[in-house]
Amino acid sequence: MPELPEVETVLRTLEHQLNHPVIENVEVYWTRIIAYPDVDTFIKQIKGRKILAYERYGKFLIFDLDDMVWIVHLRMEGKFYVQRPSEAYDKHTHVIFTLDDGRQLRYHDTRKFGRMWLYPKTDEQRYPCFEKFGYDVFDERLTSDYLYHRLHHKKTALKAVLLDQSIMCGIGNIYADEICFAMKMHPETMINHLRKKDFEELIYQTRRIMNGAIRSGGTTIRSYTSSLGVDGRFQLKLKVHAKKGEKCSVCGTEIKKIQVAQRGTCYCPVCQKRK
DNA sequence: ATACTCCCCTGAGAGC
DNA sequence: TGCTCTCAGGGGAGTA
């Protein structure tokens, strides 16, 4: 599933592939994908607009259309393909954008969880779909002081905090497990047990892991063909997520799987201690 | 305010 | 082989 590094890779790949096309036509085959405005307005307003810039906020893709912004969240399985109109598409292709260079940008989503929004652009770049979202993981305003003041009194599990997009956004289930492992902390560690230096470590490890994943995701840009999105190449580097029953790469102990914050959670019972 | 639960969806995998 | 059942998961909505 696309988390921050995958979204970043998709965005860079799209920019590289598409450059700055004008969207000439749009066909929507599953209307719920369009979250705002209504489908007819979405189509009417996005037609004729040029993609000037590609940006990211958390797991959102942001396409700068000059006086408007087109925002996409891939959720679980959303993908973009750049294809010729003559190429076949399957039942999971829900939105097709025809570009002025003759190609099509096709939105594909097996589970139909992804969403798109189109808003008039504002200076502060805040939109209703971002309302409940906090700082992006790489936002410089996200500091250990900020996290400490916001969290040190709360009795919430560490992993629940990492997944809470209203505090910082971009982390999903995979990287939440990896960050807990890198911090050598049990995912159920109560956040109020963390000291200031632990929050520094949290931010450091989060950014280190995200940057590493972006770098290895970025390597797929050169080799990719028609399919955008990341093929799971850097799963090779995962230490605990989806590793239930395998041996910990550090100590050899069997990785365990539990539920934390209603999410499947893998961890090493020896390396990761409750604080 | 916080923490659950359900919902949206489909394919994969398990069990029979 | 083929059927049915269960589960995964980001995030919104509703509820205790």
mmCIF file of C-alpha atoms (C1' of nucleotides) in Angstrom:
data_model
loop_
_atom_site.group_PDB
_atom_site.id
_atom_site.type_symbol
_atom_site.label_atom_id
_atom_site.label_comp_id
_atom_site.label_asym_id
_atom_site.label_seq_id
_atom_site.Cartn_x
_atom_site.Cartn_y
_atom_site.Cartn_z
ATOM 1 C CA MET A 1 0.000 0.000 0.000
ATOM 2 C CA PRO A 2 1.329 3.429 -0.773
ATOM 3 C CA GLU A 3 2.730 5.312 2.165
ATOM 4 C CA LEU A 4 4.779 8.488 2.056
ATOM 5 C CA PRO A 5 7.822 7.045 0.209
ATOM 6 C CA GLU A 6 5.665 5.362 -2.425
ATOM 7 C CA VAL A 7 3.629 8.511 -2.933
ATOM 8 C CA GLU A 8 6.839 10.492 -3.339
ATOM 9 C CA THR A 9 8.091 7.958 -5.881
ATOM 10 C CA VAL A 10 4.828 7.968 -7.803
ATOM 11 C CA LEU A 11 4.938 11.754 -7.915
ATOM 12 C CA ARG A 12 8.525 11.931 -9.154
ATOM 13 C CA THR A 13 7.835 9.241 -11.712
ATOM 14 C CA LEU A 14 4.737 11.036 -12.957
ATOM 15 C CA GLU A 15 6.587 14.322 -13.234
ATOM 16 C CA HIS A 16 9.364 12.615 -15.164
ATOM 17 C CA GLN A 17 6.929 10.862 -17.472
ATOM 18 C CA LEU A 18 4.305 13.517 -18.023
ATOM 19 C CA ASN A 19 6.172 16.769 -17.726
ATOM 20 C CA HIS A 20 3.507 19.498 -18.029
ATOM 21 C CA PRO A 21 0.558 18.234 -20.034
ATOM 22 C CA VAL A 22 -2.824 19.818 -20.541
ATOM 23 C CA ILE A 23 -5.744 17.635 -19.479
ATOM 24 C CA GLU A 24 -8.039 17.591 -22.484
ATOM 25 C CA ASN A 25 -10.678 15.128 -21.429
ATOM 26 C CA VAL A 26 -11.776 13.090 -18.408
ATOM 27 C CA GLU A 27 -13.907 9.968 -18.128
ATOM 28 C CA VAL A 28 -15.084 8.758 -14.729
ATOM 29 C CA TYR A 29 -16.292 5.163 -14.438
ATOM 30 C CA TRP A 30 -16.635 4.943 -10.642
ATOM 31 C CA THR A 31 -18.049 8.180 -9.363
ATOM 32 C CA ARG A 32 -17.248 7.703 -5.675
ATOM 33 C CA ILE A 33 -13.566 8.175 -6.475
ATOM 34 C CA ILE A 34 -14.377 11.858 -6.978
ATOM 35 C CA ALA A 35 -14.815 13.200 -3.464
ATOM 36 C CA TYR A 36 -15.148 16.902 -4.335
ATOM 37 C CA PRO A 37 -16.808 18.579 -6.132
ATOM 38 C CA ASP A 38 -19.532 16.512 -7.813
ATOM 39 C CA VAL A 39 -18.397 14.491 -10.818
ATOM 40 C CA ASP A 40 -19.822 16.775 -13.496
ATOM 41 C CA THR A 41 -18.215 19.847 -11.967
ATOM 42 C CA PHE A 42 -14.931 18.003 -11.470
ATOM 43 C CA ILE A 43 -14.825 17.051 -15.138
ATOM 44 C CA LYS A 44 -15.879 20.470 -16.330
ATOM 45 C CA GLN A 45 -13.344 22.305 -14.160
ATOM 46 C CA ILE A 46 -10.296 20.098 -14.710
ATOM 47 C CA LYS A 47 -10.624 20.039 -18.500
ATOM 48 C CA GLY A 48 -8.208 22.331 -20.278
ATOM 49 C CA ARG A 49 -5.943 22.791 -17.263
ATOM 50 C CA LYS A 50 -2.213 22.290 -17.353
ATOM 51 C CA ILE A 51 -0.229 20.433 -14.712
ATOM 52 C CA LEU A 52 2.390 22.968 -13.649
ATOM 53 C CA ALA A 53 3.889 21.274 -10.609
ATOM 54 C CA TYR A 54 3.836 18.049 -8.594
ATOM 55 C CA GLU A 55 3.775 18.186 -4.825
ATOM 56 C CA ARG A 56 3.153 15.902 -1.870
ATOM 57 C CA TYR A 57 1.665 16.328 1.588
ATOM 58 C CA GLY A 58 1.621 13.240 3.789
ATOM 59 C CA LYS A 59 0.182 10.559 1.521
ATOM 60 C CA PHE A 60 -1.641 13.060 -0.690
ATOM 61 C CA LEU A 61 -0.478 13.803 -4.233
ATOM 62 C CA ILE A 62 -1.014 17.434 -5.202
ATOM 63 C CA PHE A 63 -1.114 18.550 -8.803
ATOM 64 C CA ASP A 64 -0.750 22.297 -9.254
ATOM 65 C CA LEU A 65 -3.109 23.367 -12.028
ATOM 66 C CA ASP A 66 -2.261 27.066 -11.745
ATOM 67 C CA ASP A 67 -5.469 28.506 -10.310
ATOM 68 C CA MET A 68 -6.723 25.143 -9.048
ATOM 69 C CA VAL A 69 -5.274 22.123 -7.274
ATOM 70 C CA TRP A 70 -6.070 18.509 -8.007
ATOM 71 C CA ILE A 71 -5.451 16.322 -4.966
ATOM 72 C CA VAL A 72 -5.312 12.511 -4.984
ATOM 73 C CA HIS A 73 -5.109 9.984 -2.159
ATOM 74 C CA LEU A 74 -4.256 6.485 -3.370
ATOM 75 C CA ARG A 75 -5.367 4.867 -0.096
ATOM 76 C CA MET A 76 -4.704 1.134 -0.329
ATOM 77 C CA GLU A 77 -4.210 0.238 -3.946
ATOM 78 C CA GLY A 78 -4.537 3.298 -6.129
ATOM 79 C CA LYS A 79 -2.107 3.443 -9.060
ATOM 80 C CA PHE A 80 -1.513 5.623 -12.080
ATOM 81 C CA TYR A 81 -0.640 4.319 -15.505
ATOM 82 C CA VAL A 82 0.499 6.356 -18.483
ATOM 83 C CA GLN A 83 -0.753 4.592 -21.585
ATOM 84 C CA ARG A 84 -1.826 4.992 -25.175
ATOM 85 C CA PRO A 85 -5.586 5.197 -25.783
ATOM 86 C CA SER A 86 -5.289 2.011 -27.853
ATOM 87 C CA GLU A 87 -4.020 -0.010 -24.913
ATOM 88 C CA ALA A 88 -6.577 -2.145 -23.135
ATOM 89 C CA TYR A 89 -7.708 -1.332 -19.642
ATOM 90 C CA ASP A 90 -9.440 -3.559 -17.120
ATOM 91 C CA LYS A 91 -12.428 -3.212 -14.798
ATOM 92 C CA HIS A 92 -10.293 -1.595 -12.115
ATOM 93 C CA THR A 93 -9.519 1.482 -14.203
ATOM 94 C CA HIS A 94 -11.897 4.102 -12.836
ATOM 95 C CA VAL A 95 -10.779 7.480 -14.164
ATOM 96 C CA ILE A 96 -9.088 8.261 -17.475
ATOM 97 C CA PHE A 97 -7.459 11.613 -18.229
ATOM 98 C CA THR A 98 -6.663 12.217 -21.884
ATOM 99 C CA LEU A 99 -3.666 14.515 -22.314
ATOM 100 C CA ASP A 100 -2.740 16.919 -25.075
ATOM 101 C CA ASP A 101 0.237 14.759 -26.064
ATOM 102 C CA GLY A 102 -2.145 11.991 -27.064
ATOM 103 C CA ARG A 103 -1.462 9.770 -24.082
ATOM 104 C CA GLN A 104 -3.757 8.928 -21.205
ATOM 105 C CA LEU A 105 -3.215 9.067 -17.484
ATOM 106 C CA ARG A 106 -5.295 6.241 -16.064
ATOM 107 C CA TYR A 107 -6.288 5.835 -12.427
ATOM 108 C CA HIS A 108 -6.484 2.194 -11.405
ATOM 109 C CA ASP A 109 -7.729 1.050 -7.997
ATOM 110 C CA THR A 110 -8.718 -2.520 -7.200
ATOM 111 C CA ARG A 111 -10.528 -1.704 -3.979
ATOM 112 C CA LYS A 112 -11.892 1.684 -4.998
ATOM 113 C CA PHE A 113 -10.715 3.281 -1.745
ATOM 114 C CA GLY A 114 -8.782 6.095 -3.391
ATOM 115 C CA ARG A 115 -10.210 9.637 -3.600
ATOM 116 C CA MET A 116 -9.701 12.808 -5.639
ATOM 117 C CA TRP A 117 -10.522 16.434 -4.895
ATOM 118 C CA LEU A 118 -10.398 19.587 -6.969
ATOM 119 C CA TYR A 119 -10.249 22.991 -5.264
ATOM 120 C CA PRO A 120 -9.536 26.567 -6.257
ATOM 121 C CA LYS A 121 -5.945 27.219 -5.170
ATOM 122 C CA THR A 122 -5.325 29.161 -1.986
ATOM 123 C CA ASP A 123 -2.136 30.877 -0.828
ATOM 124 C CA GLU A 124 -1.809 28.915 2.371
ATOM 125 C CA GLN A 125 -2.305 25.578 0.571
ATOM 126 C CA ARG A 126 -4.783 24.301 3.138
ATOM 127 C CA TYR A 127 -7.827 22.487 1.776
ATOM 128 C CA PRO A 128 -10.839 20.794 3.389
ATOM 129 C CA CYS A 129 -9.465 17.306 2.705
ATOM 130 C CA PHE A 130 -6.404 18.206 4.812
ATOM 131 C CA GLU A 131 -8.473 19.433 7.715
ATOM 132 C CA LYS A 132 -7.686 16.626 10.134
ATOM 133 C CA PHE A 133 -4.067 16.196 9.121
ATOM 134 C CA GLY A 134 -1.025 17.401 11.018
ATOM 135 C CA TYR A 135 2.502 18.221 9.880
ATOM 136 C CA ASP A 136 4.076 16.212 7.131
ATOM 137 C CA VAL A 137 6.851 13.985 8.479
ATOM 138 C CA PHE A 138 9.439 16.214 6.775
ATOM 139 C CA ASP A 139 7.865 19.515 7.804
ATOM 140 C CA GLU A 140 10.460 21.534 9.711
ATOM 141 C CA ARG A 141 7.797 22.617 12.186
ATOM 142 C CA LEU A 142 7.651 18.991 13.327
ATOM 143 C CA THR A 143 10.172 19.063 16.160
ATOM 144 C CA SER A 144 10.814 17.009 19.281
ATOM 145 C CA ASP A 145 9.587 19.944 21.371
ATOM 146 C CA TYR A 146 6.328 20.007 19.440
ATOM 147 C CA LEU A 147 5.779 16.274 19.858
ATOM 148 C CA TYR A 148 6.786 16.334 23.498
ATOM 149 C CA HIS A 149 4.338 19.073 24.372
ATOM 150 C CA ARG A 150 1.566 17.527 22.374
ATOM 151 C CA LEU A 151 2.040 13.930 23.536
ATOM 152 C CA HIS A 152 3.973 13.504 26.764
ATOM 153 C CA HIS A 153 0.851 13.444 28.926
ATOM 154 C CA LYS A 154 -1.116 11.011 26.763
ATOM 155 C CA LYS A 155 -1.642 7.366 27.528
ATOM 156 C CA THR A 156 -1.568 6.100 23.981
ATOM 157 C CA ALA A 157 0.483 3.352 22.377
ATOM 158 C CA LEU A 158 3.537 4.481 20.409
ATOM 159 C CA LYS A 159 2.311 2.802 17.255
ATOM 160 C CA ALA A 160 -1.121 4.444 17.519
ATOM 161 C CA VAL A 161 0.653 7.803 17.647
ATOM 162 C CA LEU A 162 2.719 6.987 14.561
ATOM 163 C CA LEU A 163 -0.457 6.075 12.678
ATOM 164 C CA ASP A 164 -2.409 9.117 13.854
ATOM 165 C CA GLN A 165 -2.354 11.403 10.812
ATOM 166 C CA SER A 166 -3.569 14.374 12.846
ATOM 167 C CA ILE A 167 -0.246 14.516 14.714
ATOM 168 C CA MET A 168 2.134 13.907 11.825
ATOM 169 C CA CYS A 169 1.169 12.478 8.497
ATOM 170 C CA GLY A 170 2.682 10.114 5.962
ATOM 171 C CA ILE A 171 3.326 7.029 8.100
ATOM 172 C CA GLY A 172 1.260 3.904 7.442
ATOM 173 C CA ASN A 173 1.192 0.442 8.927
ATOM 174 C CA ILE A 174 4.395 -0.837 7.297
ATOM 175 C CA TYR A 175 6.668 2.006 8.311
ATOM 176 C CA ALA A 176 5.085 2.339 11.748
ATOM 177 C CA ASP A 177 6.373 -1.178 12.511
ATOM 178 C CA GLU A 178 9.779 -0.360 11.062
ATOM 179 C CA ILE A 179 10.061 2.863 13.069
ATOM 180 C CA CYS A 180 9.199 1.052 16.326
ATOM 181 C CA PHE A 181 11.887 -1.516 15.542
ATOM 182 C CA ALA A 182 14.458 1.173 14.733
ATOM 183 C CA MET A 183 13.633 2.869 18.040
ATOM 184 C CA LYS A 184 14.049 -0.496 19.818
ATOM 185 C CA MET A 185 10.667 0.088 21.412
ATOM 186 C CA HIS A 186 7.681 -2.176 21.781
ATOM 187 C CA PRO A 187 4.802 -0.804 19.664
ATOM 188 C CA GLU A 188 2.586 -0.714 22.768
ATOM 189 C CA THR A 189 4.997 1.487 24.697
ATOM 190 C CA MET A 190 2.936 4.243 26.299
ATOM 191 C CA ILE A 191 3.797 7.557 24.713
ATOM 192 C CA ASN A 192 3.778 9.292 28.117
ATOM 193 C CA HIS A 193 6.793 7.187 29.081
ATOM 194 C CA LEU A 194 8.925 8.816 26.405
ATOM 195 C CA ARG A 195 11.405 11.537 27.303
ATOM 196 C CA LYS A 196 12.356 14.442 25.124
ATOM 197 C CA LYS A 197 15.355 12.627 23.686
ATOM 198 C CA ASP A 198 13.043 9.756 22.724
ATOM 199 C CA PHE A 199 10.970 12.142 20.633
ATOM 200 C CA GLU A 200 14.173 13.331 18.971
ATOM 201 C CA GLU A 201 14.945 9.702 18.202
ATOM 202 C CA LEU A 202 11.398 9.170 16.929
ATOM 203 C CA ILE A 203 11.729 12.002 14.421
ATOM 204 C CA TYR A 204 15.262 10.998 13.455
ATOM 205 C CA GLN A 205 14.365 7.341 12.814
ATOM 206 C CA THR A 206 11.137 8.242 11.019
ATOM 207 C CA ARG A 207 12.943 10.520 8.575
ATOM 208 C CA ARG A 208 15.867 8.119 8.174
ATOM 209 C CA ILE A 209 13.548 5.241 7.256
ATOM 210 C CA MET A 210 11.390 7.371 4.971
ATOM 211 C CA ASN A 211 14.437 8.776 3.182
ATOM 212 C CA GLY A 212 15.906 5.308 2.763
ATOM 213 C CA ALA A 213 12.648 4.040 1.313
ATOM 214 C CA ILE A 214 12.375 7.016 -1.040
ATOM 215 C CA ARG A 215 15.916 6.386 -2.235
ATOM 216 C CA SER A 216 15.263 2.736 -3.002
ATOM 217 C CA GLY A 217 11.847 3.587 -4.458
ATOM 218 C CA GLY A 218 13.589 6.167 -6.557
ATOM 219 C CA THR A 219 15.790 3.542 -8.130
ATOM 220 C CA THR A 220 12.733 1.989 -9.747
ATOM 221 C CA ILE A 221 12.115 5.166 -11.729
ATOM 222 C CA ARG A 222 14.817 4.317 -14.237
ATOM 223 C CA SER A 223 13.660 0.772 -14.773
ATOM 224 C CA TYR A 224 9.941 1.134 -14.732
ATOM 225 C CA THR A 225 7.899 0.580 -17.848
ATOM 226 C CA SER A 226 4.289 1.610 -18.133
ATOM 227 C CA SER A 227 3.244 1.033 -14.580
ATOM 228 C CA LEU A 228 3.653 3.696 -11.995
ATOM 229 C CA GLY A 229 3.821 3.076 -8.342
ATOM 230 C CA VAL A 230 6.215 0.931 -6.479
ATOM 231 C CA ASP A 231 6.507 -2.767 -6.903
ATOM 232 C CA GLY A 232 7.515 -3.570 -3.366
ATOM 233 C CA ARG A 233 11.209 -3.658 -4.223
ATOM 234 C CA PHE A 234 12.228 -2.210 -0.896
ATOM 235 C CA GLN A 235 10.318 -4.834 1.028
ATOM 236 C CA LEU A 236 13.705 -6.523 0.852
ATOM 237 C CA LYS A 237 14.848 -4.003 3.407
ATOM 238 C CA LEU A 238 11.972 -4.382 5.865
ATOM 239 C CA LYS A 239 13.122 -5.647 9.246
ATOM 240 C CA VAL A 240 9.890 -6.657 10.942
ATOM 241 C CA HIS A 241 6.737 -5.793 8.988
ATOM 242 C CA ALA A 242 5.116 -8.891 7.427
ATOM 243 C CA LYS A 243 7.937 -10.985 8.895
ATOM 244 C CA LYS A 244 5.873 -12.985 11.383
ATOM 245 C CA GLY A 245 7.600 -16.267 12.201
ATOM 246 C CA GLU A 246 10.893 -15.210 10.631
ATOM 247 C CA LYS A 247 14.026 -14.584 12.629
ATOM 248 C CA CYS A 248 14.957 -11.085 13.729
ATOM 249 C CA SER A 249 17.879 -9.820 11.650
ATOM 250 C CA VAL A 250 19.554 -8.489 14.779
ATOM 251 C CA CYS A 251 19.094 -11.163 17.451
ATOM 252 C CA GLY A 252 17.567 -14.170 15.696
ATOM 253 C CA THR A 253 14.437 -14.244 17.840
ATOM 254 C CA GLU A 254 11.182 -15.105 16.107
ATOM 255 C CA ILE A 255 9.190 -12.034 15.035
ATOM 256 C CA LYS A 256 5.762 -11.916 16.683
ATOM 257 C CA LYS A 257 2.502 -10.508 15.411
ATOM 258 C CA ILE A 258 -0.110 -8.781 17.570
ATOM 259 C CA GLN A 259 -2.903 -6.216 17.166
ATOM 260 C CA VAL A 260 -2.171 -2.617 18.089
ATOM 261 C CA ALA A 261 -4.637 0.161 17.326
ATOM 262 C CA GLN A 262 -6.693 -2.363 15.329
ATOM 263 C CA ARG A 263 -3.755 -2.986 13.010
ATOM 264 C CA GLY A 264 -1.630 -6.062 12.450
ATOM 265 C CA THR A 265 1.686 -5.322 14.116
ATOM 266 C CA CYS A 266 4.979 -7.199 13.853
ATOM 267 C CA TYR A 267 7.835 -6.769 16.307
ATOM 268 C CA CYS A 268 10.831 -8.484 17.848
ATOM 269 C CA PRO A 269 10.056 -9.411 21.461
ATOM 270 C CA VAL A 270 13.741 -9.222 22.429
ATOM 271 C CA CYS A 271 14.951 -6.107 20.608
ATOM 272 C CA GLN A 272 11.838 -4.059 21.324
ATOM 273 C CA LYS A 273 11.175 -3.373 24.978
ATOM 274 C CA ARG A 274 8.321 -1.582 26.689
ATOM 275 C CA LYS A 275 9.657 1.590 28.177
ATOM 276 C "C1'" DA B 1 -11.484 13.914 24.562
ATOM 277 C "C1'" DT B 2 -10.560 9.142 23.644
ATOM 278 C "C1'" DA B 3 -11.192 4.706 21.878
ATOM 279 C "C1'" DC B 4 -13.711 1.506 19.780
ATOM 280 C "C1'" DT B 5 -16.651 -0.406 15.742
ATOM 281 C "C1'" DC B 6 -18.416 -0.354 11.356
ATOM 282 C "C1'" DC B 7 -18.090 0.875 6.642
ATOM 283 C "C1'" DC B 8 -16.267 1.233 2.067
ATOM 284 C "C1'" DC B 9 -14.185 -2.672 -1.509
ATOM 285 C "C1'" DT B 10 -11.894 -6.721 -3.604
ATOM 286 C "C1'" DG B 11 -8.694 -10.516 -3.987
ATOM 287 C "C1'" DA B 12 -6.092 -13.804 -1.604
ATOM 288 C "C1'" DG B 13 -5.861 -17.595 1.177
ATOM 289 C "C1'" DA B 14 -7.950 -21.048 4.235
ATOM 290 C "C1'" DG B 15 -11.096 -24.678 5.054
ATOM 291 C "C1'" DC B 16 -14.005 -28.158 3.407
ATOM 292 C "C1'" DT C 1 -12.009 -27.969 -8.738
ATOM 293 C "C1'" DG C 2 -14.974 -24.927 -6.633
ATOM 294 C "C1'" DC C 3 -17.528 -23.117 -3.175
ATOM 295 C "C1'" DT C 4 -17.931 -20.136 1.061
ATOM 296 C "C1'" DC C 5 -15.841 -17.648 4.696
ATOM 297 C "C1'" DT C 6 -12.534 -14.480 6.709
ATOM 298 C "C1'" DC C 7 -9.349 -10.992 6.586
ATOM 299 C "C1'" DA C 8 -6.488 -6.832 5.346
ATOM 300 C "C1'" DG C 9 -6.305 -1.842 5.591
ATOM 301 C "C1'" DG C 10 -6.586 4.357 5.322
ATOM 302 C "C1'" DG C 11 -9.519 7.125 6.912
ATOM 303 C "C1'" DG C 12 -14.415 8.905 7.699
ATOM 304 C "C1'" DA C 13 -18.522 8.485 10.439
ATOM 305 C "C1'" DG C 14 -20.967 7.154 14.251
ATOM 306 C "C1'" DT C 15 -21.216 5.675 19.116
ATOM 307 C "C1'" DA C 16 -20.106 4.520 24.063
#
